[in-house]
């Protein structure tokens, strides 16, 4: 079949690589334009654009598909594949490919429809998550699904590590569905269950609330790692928390109370303390929490908020 693929971040790269290695032809790759990155704000292509260049596939850059509508409709295409492109597909482009579009979504639909499904699954304390390949429709993540997989979240996985795993296993799922659609053997299934929403996370969603139970604080930390990145306040400074674990063997501390316990750095919650493992003080590189604690000045704040 003749395909187009739309995607932008690193999570979409394995699907592009897998499809390019198969028997189908990718006519175009659609991705977002370069964005400023790093301290020097250098214009940088998306990871998908870089992979398409490596594979020698022509690229169309657009913030919205309707910006390149005429270019797309000039192409004879059987199927569109979309993975984390970053914009909606609307008519007439939704019906433009002969078989429409399929979407790789990183959740067990209809749970966590929206832009940040893995992050919300971790924050909510879900036992498992997964990936679903479904038929794109006008409604948000509402179409019939063709294939899905599940994976346990566990007590220590971050949203970043789960997304990396699902992007690779999901790529094989997409390739399977594309082959089945080409062969006419793909079977659609209606979504069943109560939908939940997974809107994009903002910086304020990453603020840790030590008045919550340890499990909830730890789940939020893991769910916002690496983006937008968990943080709290140490006095007037912002402190980023990159890694922590629940110190189930430590005595309780008042919520937010900061203590050194030998080589461990503990902070109280509504239940058990958290042991901080890796932190990043304002204006510095990330470091082991024990190194940060050794550098506390006299009269340093004794709590996090």
PDB file of N, CA and C in Angstrom, residues 112-209:
ATOM      1  N   UNK A 112      -8.044   7.101  29.153  1.00  0.00           N
ATOM      2  CA  UNK A 112      -7.019   8.101  28.871  1.00  0.00           C
ATOM      3  C   UNK A 112      -6.977   8.508  27.401  1.00  0.00           C
ATOM      4  N   UNK A 113      -8.100   9.070  26.968  1.00  0.00           N
ATOM      5  CA  UNK A 113      -8.146   9.736  25.663  1.00  0.00           C
ATOM      6  C   UNK A 113      -7.525  11.117  25.803  1.00  0.00           C
ATOM      7  N   UNK A 114      -6.620  11.470  24.916  1.00  0.00           N
ATOM      8  CA  UNK A 114      -6.035  12.801  24.966  1.00  0.00           C
ATOM      9  C   UNK A 114      -4.546  12.798  24.759  1.00  0.00           C
ATOM     10  N   UNK A 115      -3.906  13.915  25.093  1.00  0.00           N
ATOM     11  CA  UNK A 115      -2.522  14.177  24.702  1.00  0.00           C
ATOM     12  C   UNK A 115      -1.486  13.526  25.593  1.00  0.00           C
ATOM     13  N   UNK A 116      -1.841  13.176  26.849  1.00  0.00           N
ATOM     14  CA  UNK A 116      -0.833  12.673  27.793  1.00  0.00           C
ATOM     15  C   UNK A 116      -1.309  11.402  28.487  1.00  0.00           C
ATOM     16  N   UNK A 117      -1.591  10.350  27.723  1.00  0.00           N
ATOM     17  CA  UNK A 117      -2.192   9.156  28.336  1.00  0.00           C
ATOM     18  C   UNK A 117      -1.268   8.405  29.285  1.00  0.00           C
ATOM     19  N   UNK A 118      -0.003   8.258  28.943  1.00  0.00           N
ATOM     20  CA  UNK A 118       0.908   7.516  29.816  1.00  0.00           C
ATOM     21  C   UNK A 118       1.112   8.262  31.123  1.00  0.00           C
ATOM     22  N   UNK A 119       1.301   9.568  31.033  1.00  0.00           N
ATOM     23  CA  UNK A 119       1.505  10.374  32.238  1.00  0.00           C
ATOM     24  C   UNK A 119       0.320  10.263  33.188  1.00  0.00           C
ATOM     25  N   UNK A 120      -0.887  10.369  32.642  1.00  0.00           N
ATOM     26  CA  UNK A 120      -2.071  10.298  33.500  1.00  0.00           C
ATOM     27  C   UNK A 120      -2.256   8.908  34.087  1.00  0.00           C
ATOM     28  N   UNK A 121      -1.933   7.875  33.337  1.00  0.00           N
ATOM     29  CA  UNK A 121      -2.053   6.516  33.871  1.00  0.00           C
ATOM     30  C   UNK A 121      -1.144   6.315  35.074  1.00  0.00           C
ATOM     31  N   UNK A 122       0.081   6.830  34.999  1.00  0.00           N
ATOM     32  CA  UNK A 122       1.019   6.695  36.118  1.00  0.00           C
ATOM     33  C   UNK A 122       0.553   7.524  37.307  1.00  0.00           C
ATOM     34  N   UNK A 123       0.174   8.774  37.064  1.00  0.00           N
ATOM     35  CA  UNK A 123      -0.273   9.652  38.145  1.00  0.00           C
ATOM     36  C   UNK A 123      -1.484   9.066  38.864  1.00  0.00           C
ATOM     37  N   UNK A 124      -2.384   8.444  38.111  1.00  0.00           N
ATOM     38  CA  UNK A 124      -3.600   7.883  38.694  1.00  0.00           C
ATOM     39  C   UNK A 124      -3.349   6.593  39.465  1.00  0.00           C
ATOM     40  N   UNK A 125      -2.151   6.034  39.354  1.00  0.00           N
ATOM     41  CA  UNK A 125      -1.858   4.785  40.042  1.00  0.00           C
ATOM     42  C   UNK A 125      -2.398   3.555  39.354  1.00  0.00           C
ATOM     43  N   UNK A 126      -2.640   3.631  38.044  1.00  0.00           N
ATOM     44  CA  UNK A 126      -3.124   2.467  37.302  1.00  0.00           C
ATOM     45  C   UNK A 126      -2.127   1.316  37.409  1.00  0.00           C
ATOM     46  N   UNK A 127      -2.652   0.107  37.445  1.00  0.00           N
ATOM     47  CA  UNK A 127      -1.786  -1.069  37.514  1.00  0.00           C
ATOM     48  C   UNK A 127      -1.142  -1.388  36.176  1.00  0.00           C
ATOM     49  N   UNK A 128      -1.826  -1.032  35.087  1.00  0.00           N
ATOM     50  CA  UNK A 128      -1.298  -1.329  33.760  1.00  0.00           C
ATOM     51  C   UNK A 128      -1.669  -0.230  32.792  1.00  0.00           C
ATOM     52  N   UNK A 129      -0.957  -0.204  31.699  1.00  0.00           N
ATOM     53  CA  UNK A 129      -1.289   0.679  30.584  1.00  0.00           C
ATOM     54  C   UNK A 129      -1.038  -0.123  29.311  1.00  0.00           C
ATOM     55  N   UNK A 130      -0.931   0.559  28.178  1.00  0.00           N
ATOM     56  CA  UNK A 130      -0.727  -0.189  26.942  1.00  0.00           C
ATOM     57  C   UNK A 130      -0.741   0.716  25.740  1.00  0.00           C
ATOM     58  N   UNK A 131      -1.001   0.116  24.598  1.00  0.00           N
ATOM     59  CA  UNK A 131      -1.077   0.849  23.338  1.00  0.00           C
ATOM     60  C   UNK A 131      -2.225   0.292  22.519  1.00  0.00           C
ATOM     61  N   UNK A 132      -2.881   1.161  21.774  1.00  0.00           N
ATOM     62  CA  UNK A 132      -4.033   0.781  20.956  1.00  0.00           C
ATOM     63  C   UNK A 132      -3.872   1.382  19.566  1.00  0.00           C
ATOM     64  N   UNK A 133      -4.084   0.578  18.543  1.00  0.00           N
ATOM     65  CA  UNK A 133      -4.154   1.075  17.166  1.00  0.00           C
ATOM     66  C   UNK A 133      -5.623   1.119  16.790  1.00  0.00           C
ATOM     67  N   UNK A 134      -6.107   2.314  16.439  1.00  0.00           N
ATOM     68  CA  UNK A 134      -7.535   2.468  16.172  1.00  0.00           C
ATOM     69  C   UNK A 134      -7.762   3.317  14.926  1.00  0.00           C
ATOM     70  N   UNK A 135      -8.991   3.260  14.428  1.00  0.00           N
ATOM     71  CA  UNK A 135      -9.375   4.039  13.263  1.00  0.00           C
ATOM     72  C   UNK A 135      -9.666   5.463  13.685  1.00  0.00           C
ATOM     73  N   UNK A 136      -8.981   6.405  13.076  1.00  0.00           N
ATOM     74  CA  UNK A 136      -9.182   7.804  13.433  1.00  0.00           C
ATOM     75  C   UNK A 136     -10.549   8.276  12.943  1.00  0.00           C
ATOM     76  N   UNK A 137     -11.264   8.980  13.830  1.00  0.00           N
ATOM     77  CA  UNK A 137     -12.556   9.574  13.493  1.00  0.00           C
ATOM     78  C   UNK A 137     -12.524  11.040  13.909  1.00  0.00           C
ATOM     79  N   UNK A 138     -13.636  11.740  13.679  1.00  0.00           N
ATOM     80  CA  UNK A 138     -13.695  13.153  14.036  1.00  0.00           C
ATOM     81  C   UNK A 138     -13.660  13.359  15.549  1.00  0.00           C
ATOM     82  N   UNK A 139     -14.167  12.411  16.326  1.00  0.00           N
ATOM     83  CA  UNK A 139     -14.141  12.513  17.779  1.00  0.00           C
ATOM     84  C   UNK A 139     -12.757  12.197  18.322  1.00  0.00           C
ATOM     85  N   UNK A 140     -12.434  12.742  19.495  1.00  0.00           N
ATOM     86  CA  UNK A 140     -11.101  12.574  20.080  1.00  0.00           C
ATOM     87  C   UNK A 140     -10.887  11.138  20.539  1.00  0.00           C
ATOM     88  N   UNK A 141     -10.033  10.408  19.817  1.00  0.00           N
ATOM     89  CA  UNK A 141      -9.629   9.042  20.197  1.00  0.00           C
ATOM     90  C   UNK A 141     -10.832   8.120  20.397  1.00  0.00           C
ATOM     91  N   UNK A 142     -11.857   8.262  19.555  1.00  0.00           N
ATOM     92  CA  UNK A 142     -13.106   7.527  19.749  1.00  0.00           C
ATOM     93  C   UNK A 142     -13.303   6.361  18.793  1.00  0.00           C
ATOM     94  N   UNK A 143     -12.450   6.189  17.792  1.00  0.00           N
ATOM     95  CA  UNK A 143     -12.709   5.212  16.745  1.00  0.00           C
ATOM     96  C   UNK A 143     -12.562   3.771  17.187  1.00  0.00           C
ATOM     97  N   UNK A 144     -13.073   2.854  16.346  1.00  0.00           N
ATOM     98  CA  UNK A 144     -12.917   1.416  16.602  1.00  0.00           C
ATOM     99  C   UNK A 144     -11.447   1.030  16.605  1.00  0.00           C
ATOM    100  N   UNK A 145     -11.111   0.052  17.439  1.00  0.00           N
ATOM    101  CA  UNK A 145      -9.714  -0.363  17.533  1.00  0.00           C
ATOM    102  C   UNK A 145      -9.478  -1.681  16.792  1.00  0.00           C
ATOM    103  N   UNK A 146      -8.239  -1.820  16.295  1.00  0.00           N
ATOM    104  CA  UNK A 146      -7.837  -3.024  15.562  1.00  0.00           C
ATOM    105  C   UNK A 146      -6.929  -3.939  16.374  1.00  0.00           C
ATOM    106  N   UNK A 147      -6.067  -3.376  17.181  1.00  0.00           N
ATOM    107  CA  UNK A 147      -5.112  -4.196  17.944  1.00  0.00           C
ATOM    108  C   UNK A 147      -4.675  -3.409  19.167  1.00  0.00           C
ATOM    109  N   UNK A 148      -4.299  -4.148  20.216  1.00  0.00           N
ATOM    110  CA  UNK A 148      -3.828  -3.487  21.431  1.00  0.00           C
ATOM    111  C   UNK A 148      -2.869  -4.404  22.177  1.00  0.00           C
ATOM    112  N   UNK A 149      -2.102  -3.816  23.062  1.00  0.00           N
ATOM    113  CA  UNK A 149      -1.212  -4.577  23.928  1.00  0.00           C
ATOM    114  C   UNK A 149      -1.234  -3.931  25.302  1.00  0.00           C
ATOM    115  N   UNK A 150      -0.890  -4.704  26.310  1.00  0.00           N
ATOM    116  CA  UNK A 150      -0.864  -4.185  27.680  1.00  0.00           C
ATOM    117  C   UNK A 150       0.518  -4.395  28.282  1.00  0.00           C
ATOM    118  N   UNK A 151       0.840  -3.561  29.259  1.00  0.00           N
ATOM    119  CA  UNK A 151       2.099  -3.710  29.997  1.00  0.00           C
ATOM    120  C   UNK A 151       1.876  -3.227  31.419  1.00  0.00           C
ATOM    121  N   UNK A 152       2.455  -3.906  32.421  1.00  0.00           N
ATOM    122  CA  UNK A 152       2.302  -3.435  33.798  1.00  0.00           C
ATOM    123  C   UNK A 152       3.075  -2.141  34.019  1.00  0.00           C
ATOM    124  N   UNK A 153       2.542  -1.287  34.861  1.00  0.00           N
ATOM    125  CA  UNK A 153       3.234  -0.040  35.178  1.00  0.00           C
ATOM    126  C   UNK A 153       4.257  -0.258  36.281  1.00  0.00           C
ATOM    127  N   UNK A 154       3.905  -1.023  37.295  1.00  0.00           N
ATOM    128  CA  UNK A 154       4.849  -1.278  38.376  1.00  0.00           C
ATOM    129  C   UNK A 154       4.975  -0.086  39.314  1.00  0.00           C
ATOM    130  N   UNK A 155       5.793  -0.256  40.324  1.00  0.00           N
ATOM    131  CA  UNK A 155       5.917   0.747  41.384  1.00  0.00           C
ATOM    132  C   UNK A 155       7.022   1.761  41.137  1.00  0.00           C
ATOM    133  N   UNK A 156       7.834   1.549  40.104  1.00  0.00           N
ATOM    134  CA  UNK A 156       9.005   2.411  39.938  1.00  0.00           C
ATOM    135  C   UNK A 156       9.145   2.997  38.537  1.00  0.00           C
ATOM    136  N   UNK A 157       8.321   2.549  37.581  1.00  0.00           N
ATOM    137  CA  UNK A 157       8.473   3.035  36.218  1.00  0.00           C
ATOM    138  C   UNK A 157       8.049   4.493  36.113  1.00  0.00           C
ATOM    139  N   UNK A 158       8.757   5.249  35.287  1.00  0.00           N
ATOM    140  CA  UNK A 158       8.371   6.619  34.983  1.00  0.00           C
ATOM    141  C   UNK A 158       7.579   6.652  33.687  1.00  0.00           C
ATOM    142  N   UNK A 159       6.881   7.767  33.468  1.00  0.00           N
ATOM    143  CA  UNK A 159       6.170   7.926  32.204  1.00  0.00           C
ATOM    144  C   UNK A 159       7.133   7.844  31.028  1.00  0.00           C
ATOM    145  N   UNK A 160       8.334   8.393  31.200  1.00  0.00           N
ATOM    146  CA  UNK A 160       9.316   8.366  30.117  1.00  0.00           C
ATOM    147  C   UNK A 160       9.751   6.973  29.744  1.00  0.00           C
ATOM    148  N   UNK A 161      10.032   6.135  30.749  1.00  0.00           N
ATOM    149  CA  UNK A 161      10.484   4.777  30.446  1.00  0.00           C
ATOM    150  C   UNK A 161       9.359   3.943  29.853  1.00  0.00           C
ATOM    151  N   UNK A 162       8.128   4.147  30.324  1.00  0.00           N
ATOM    152  CA  UNK A 162       6.989   3.426  29.754  1.00  0.00           C
ATOM    153  C   UNK A 162       6.732   3.844  28.315  1.00  0.00           C
ATOM    154  N   UNK A 163       6.809   5.138  28.053  1.00  0.00           N
ATOM    155  CA  UNK A 163       6.573   5.619  26.691  1.00  0.00           C
ATOM    156  C   UNK A 163       7.628   5.089  25.730  1.00  0.00           C
ATOM    157  N   UNK A 164       8.867   4.997  26.199  1.00  0.00           N
ATOM    158  CA  UNK A 164       9.920   4.441  25.356  1.00  0.00           C
ATOM    159  C   UNK A 164       9.612   2.981  25.012  1.00  0.00           C
ATOM    160  N   UNK A 165       9.187   2.212  26.011  1.00  0.00           N
ATOM    161  CA  UNK A 165       8.841   0.807  25.768  1.00  0.00           C
ATOM    162  C   UNK A 165       7.661   0.689  24.817  1.00  0.00           C
ATOM    163  N   UNK A 166       6.603   1.471  25.079  1.00  0.00           N
ATOM    164  CA  UNK A 166       5.393   1.377  24.266  1.00  0.00           C
ATOM    165  C   UNK A 166       5.617   1.872  22.844  1.00  0.00           C
ATOM    166  N   UNK A 167       6.514   2.823  22.653  1.00  0.00           N
ATOM    167  CA  UNK A 167       6.780   3.299  21.293  1.00  0.00           C
ATOM    168  C   UNK A 167       7.400   2.199  20.447  1.00  0.00           C
ATOM    169  N   UNK A 168       8.212   1.351  21.085  1.00  0.00           N
ATOM    170  CA  UNK A 168       8.849   0.256  20.339  1.00  0.00           C
ATOM    171  C   UNK A 168       7.891  -0.921  20.124  1.00  0.00           C
ATOM    172  N   UNK A 169       7.200  -1.336  21.174  1.00  0.00           N
ATOM    173  CA  UNK A 169       6.253  -2.438  21.009  1.00  0.00           C
ATOM    174  C   UNK A 169       5.053  -1.997  20.175  1.00  0.00           C
ATOM    175  N   UNK A 170       4.652  -0.730  20.304  1.00  0.00           N
ATOM    176  CA  UNK A 170       3.544  -0.220  19.507  1.00  0.00           C
ATOM    177  C   UNK A 170       3.853  -0.157  18.028  1.00  0.00           C
ATOM    178  N   UNK A 171       5.127   0.041  17.684  1.00  0.00           N
ATOM    179  CA  UNK A 171       5.514   0.069  16.274  1.00  0.00           C
ATOM    180  C   UNK A 171       5.213  -1.269  15.601  1.00  0.00           C
ATOM    181  N   UNK A 172       5.485  -2.364  16.290  1.00  0.00           N
ATOM    182  CA  UNK A 172       5.166  -3.680  15.741  1.00  0.00           C
ATOM    183  C   UNK A 172       3.660  -3.861  15.592  1.00  0.00           C
ATOM    184  N   UNK A 173       2.902  -3.285  16.532  1.00  0.00           N
ATOM    185  CA  UNK A 173       1.449  -3.368  16.473  1.00  0.00           C
ATOM    186  C   UNK A 173       0.920  -2.631  15.242  1.00  0.00           C
ATOM    187  N   UNK A 174       1.463  -1.447  14.970  1.00  0.00           N
ATOM    188  CA  UNK A 174       1.055  -0.688  13.785  1.00  0.00           C
ATOM    189  C   UNK A 174       1.377  -1.472  12.516  1.00  0.00           C
ATOM    190  N   UNK A 175       2.584  -2.008  12.462  1.00  0.00           N
ATOM    191  CA  UNK A 175       2.973  -2.765  11.260  1.00  0.00           C
ATOM    192  C   UNK A 175       2.020  -3.937  11.027  1.00  0.00           C
ATOM    193  N   UNK A 176       1.616  -4.601  12.095  1.00  0.00           N
ATOM    194  CA  UNK A 176       0.679  -5.716  11.976  1.00  0.00           C
ATOM    195  C   UNK A 176      -0.665  -5.247  11.421  1.00  0.00           C
ATOM    196  N   UNK A 177      -1.167  -4.127  11.947  1.00  0.00           N
ATOM    197  CA  UNK A 177      -2.467  -3.624  11.499  1.00  0.00           C
ATOM    198  C   UNK A 177      -2.400  -3.162  10.039  1.00  0.00           C
ATOM    199  N   UNK A 178      -1.322  -2.501   9.655  1.00  0.00           N
ATOM    200  CA  UNK A 178      -1.177  -2.070   8.262  1.00  0.00           C
ATOM    201  C   UNK A 178      -1.180  -3.285   7.333  1.00  0.00           C
ATOM    202  N   UNK A 179      -0.465  -4.326   7.698  1.00  0.00           N
ATOM    203  CA  UNK A 179      -0.466  -5.553   6.888  1.00  0.00           C
ATOM    204  C   UNK A 179      -1.866  -6.161   6.810  1.00  0.00           C
ATOM    205  N   UNK A 180      -2.589  -6.164   7.939  1.00  0.00           N
ATOM    206  CA  UNK A 180      -3.936  -6.731   7.956  1.00  0.00           C
ATOM    207  C   UNK A 180      -4.896  -5.906   7.106  1.00  0.00           C
ATOM    208  N   UNK A 181      -4.765  -4.580   7.158  1.00  0.00           N
ATOM    209  CA  UNK A 181      -5.615  -3.738   6.310  1.00  0.00           C
ATOM    210  C   UNK A 181      -5.316  -3.971   4.838  1.00  0.00           C
ATOM    211  N   UNK A 182      -4.047  -4.144   4.516  1.00  0.00           N
ATOM    212  CA  UNK A 182      -3.677  -4.413   3.122  1.00  0.00           C
ATOM    213  C   UNK A 182      -4.256  -5.739   2.639  1.00  0.00           C
ATOM    214  N   UNK A 183      -4.300  -6.705   3.553  1.00  0.00           N
ATOM    215  CA  UNK A 183      -4.813  -8.032   3.195  1.00  0.00           C
ATOM    216  C   UNK A 183      -6.327  -8.125   3.307  1.00  0.00           C
ATOM    217  N   UNK A 184      -6.951  -7.101   3.868  1.00  0.00           N
ATOM    218  CA  UNK A 184      -8.410  -7.125   4.052  1.00  0.00           C
ATOM    219  C   UNK A 184      -8.859  -7.972   5.213  1.00  0.00           C
ATOM    220  N   UNK A 185      -7.968  -8.262   6.160  1.00  0.00           N
ATOM    221  CA  UNK A 185      -8.312  -9.146   7.283  1.00  0.00           C
ATOM    222  C   UNK A 185      -8.432  -8.402   8.617  1.00  0.00           C
ATOM    223  N   UNK A 186      -8.224  -7.087   8.629  1.00  0.00           N
ATOM    224  CA  UNK A 186      -8.302  -6.331   9.885  1.00  0.00           C
ATOM    225  C   UNK A 186      -9.747  -6.299  10.378  1.00  0.00           C
ATOM    226  N   UNK A 187      -9.920  -6.532  11.663  1.00  0.00           N
ATOM    227  CA  UNK A 187     -11.260  -6.571  12.264  1.00  0.00           C
ATOM    228  C   UNK A 187     -11.392  -5.431  13.268  1.00  0.00           C
ATOM    229  N   UNK A 188     -12.324  -4.487  13.039  1.00  0.00           N
ATOM    230  CA  UNK A 188     -12.507  -3.390  13.996  1.00  0.00           C
ATOM    231  C   UNK A 188     -13.362  -3.818  15.186  1.00  0.00           C
ATOM    232  N   UNK A 189     -13.040  -3.259  16.349  1.00  0.00           N
ATOM    233  CA  UNK A 189     -13.799  -3.543  17.579  1.00  0.00           C
ATOM    234  C   UNK A 189     -14.234  -2.221  18.199  1.00  0.00           C
ATOM    235  N   UNK A 190     -15.480  -2.107  18.630  1.00  0.00           N
ATOM    236  CA  UNK A 190     -15.893  -0.863  19.283  1.00  0.00           C
ATOM    237  C   UNK A 190     -15.217  -0.710  20.643  1.00  0.00           C
ATOM    238  N   UNK A 191     -14.921   0.506  21.000  1.00  0.00           N
ATOM    239  CA  UNK A 191     -14.371   0.767  22.327  1.00  0.00           C
ATOM    240  C   UNK A 191     -15.457   0.529  23.377  1.00  0.00           C
ATOM    241  N   UNK A 192     -15.075  -0.104  24.484  1.00  0.00           N
ATOM    242  CA  UNK A 192     -16.025  -0.408  25.549  1.00  0.00           C
ATOM    243  C   UNK A 192     -15.469   0.087  26.873  1.00  0.00           C
ATOM    244  N   UNK A 193     -16.327   0.603  27.705  1.00  0.00           N
ATOM    245  CA  UNK A 193     -15.904   1.109  29.003  1.00  0.00           C
ATOM    246  C   UNK A 193     -16.136   2.599  29.113  1.00  0.00           C
ATOM    247  N   UNK A 194     -15.849   3.127  30.279  1.00  0.00           N
ATOM    248  CA  UNK A 194     -16.061   4.550  30.552  1.00  0.00           C
ATOM    249  C   UNK A 194     -14.830   5.347  30.137  1.00  0.00           C
ATOM    250  N   UNK A 195     -14.970   6.309  29.236  1.00  0.00           N
ATOM    251  CA  UNK A 195     -13.805   7.112  28.819  1.00  0.00           C
ATOM    252  C   UNK A 195     -13.287   7.976  29.969  1.00  0.00           C
ATOM    253  N   UNK A 196     -11.982   8.170  29.982  1.00  0.00           N
ATOM    254  CA  UNK A 196     -11.358   9.146  30.879  1.00  0.00           C
ATOM    255  C   UNK A 196     -10.479  10.055  30.034  1.00  0.00           C
ATOM    256  N   UNK A 197     -10.265  11.270  30.534  1.00  0.00           N
ATOM    257  CA  UNK A 197      -9.552  12.285  29.764  1.00  0.00           C
ATOM    258  C   UNK A 197      -8.108  12.407  30.222  1.00  0.00           C
ATOM    259  N   UNK A 198      -7.204  12.593  29.265  1.00  0.00           N
ATOM    260  CA  UNK A 198      -5.772  12.753  29.543  1.00  0.00           C
ATOM    261  C   UNK A 198      -5.267  14.013  28.854  1.00  0.00           C
ATOM    262  N   UNK A 199      -5.663  15.193  29.352  1.00  0.00           N
ATOM    263  CA  UNK A 199      -5.218  16.434  28.707  1.00  0.00           C
ATOM    264  C   UNK A 199      -3.721  16.653  28.868  1.00  0.00           C
ATOM    265  N   UNK A 200      -3.181  17.523  28.048  1.00  0.00           N
ATOM    266  CA  UNK A 200      -1.763  17.877  28.129  1.00  0.00           C
ATOM    267  C   UNK A 200      -1.427  18.372  29.526  1.00  0.00           C
ATOM    268  N   UNK A 201      -0.263  17.966  30.027  1.00  0.00           N
ATOM    269  CA  UNK A 201       0.184  18.406  31.340  1.00  0.00           C
ATOM    270  C   UNK A 201       0.905  19.749  31.229  1.00  0.00           C
ATOM    271  N   UNK A 202       0.710  20.579  32.231  1.00  0.00           N
ATOM    272  CA  UNK A 202       1.388  21.871  32.318  1.00  0.00           C
ATOM    273  C   UNK A 202       2.305  21.868  33.539  1.00  0.00           C
ATOM    274  N   UNK A 203       3.116  22.913  33.651  1.00  0.00           N
ATOM    275  CA  UNK A 203       4.095  22.954  34.733  1.00  0.00           C
ATOM    276  C   UNK A 203       3.438  22.797  36.099  1.00  0.00           C
ATOM    277  N   UNK A 204       2.294  23.431  36.298  1.00  0.00           N
ATOM    278  CA  UNK A 204       1.660  23.355  37.609  1.00  0.00           C
ATOM    279  C   UNK A 204       1.217  21.939  37.975  1.00  0.00           C
ATOM    280  N   UNK A 205       1.011  21.091  36.966  1.00  0.00           N
ATOM    281  CA  UNK A 205       0.646  19.695  37.236  1.00  0.00           C
ATOM    282  C   UNK A 205       1.809  18.903  37.818  1.00  0.00           C
ATOM    283  N   UNK A 206       3.025  19.431  37.698  1.00  0.00           N
ATOM    284  CA  UNK A 206       4.216  18.725  38.161  1.00  0.00           C
ATOM    285  C   UNK A 206       4.637  19.133  39.566  1.00  0.00           C
ATOM    286  N   UNK A 207       3.893  20.026  40.203  1.00  0.00           N
ATOM    287  CA  UNK A 207       4.226  20.439  41.569  1.00  0.00           C
ATOM    288  C   UNK A 207       3.864  19.320  42.543  1.00  0.00           C
ATOM    289  N   UNK A 208       4.821  18.909  43.371  1.00  0.00           N
ATOM    290  CA  UNK A 208       4.584  17.840  44.337  1.00  0.00           C
ATOM    291  C   UNK A 208       3.859  18.406  45.552  1.00  0.00           C
ATOM    292  N   UNK A 209       2.885  17.643  46.043  1.00  0.00           N
ATOM    293  CA  UNK A 209       2.078  18.061  47.193  1.00  0.00           C
ATOM    294  C   UNK A 209       2.332  17.075  48.330  1.00  0.00           C
TER     295      UNK A 209
END
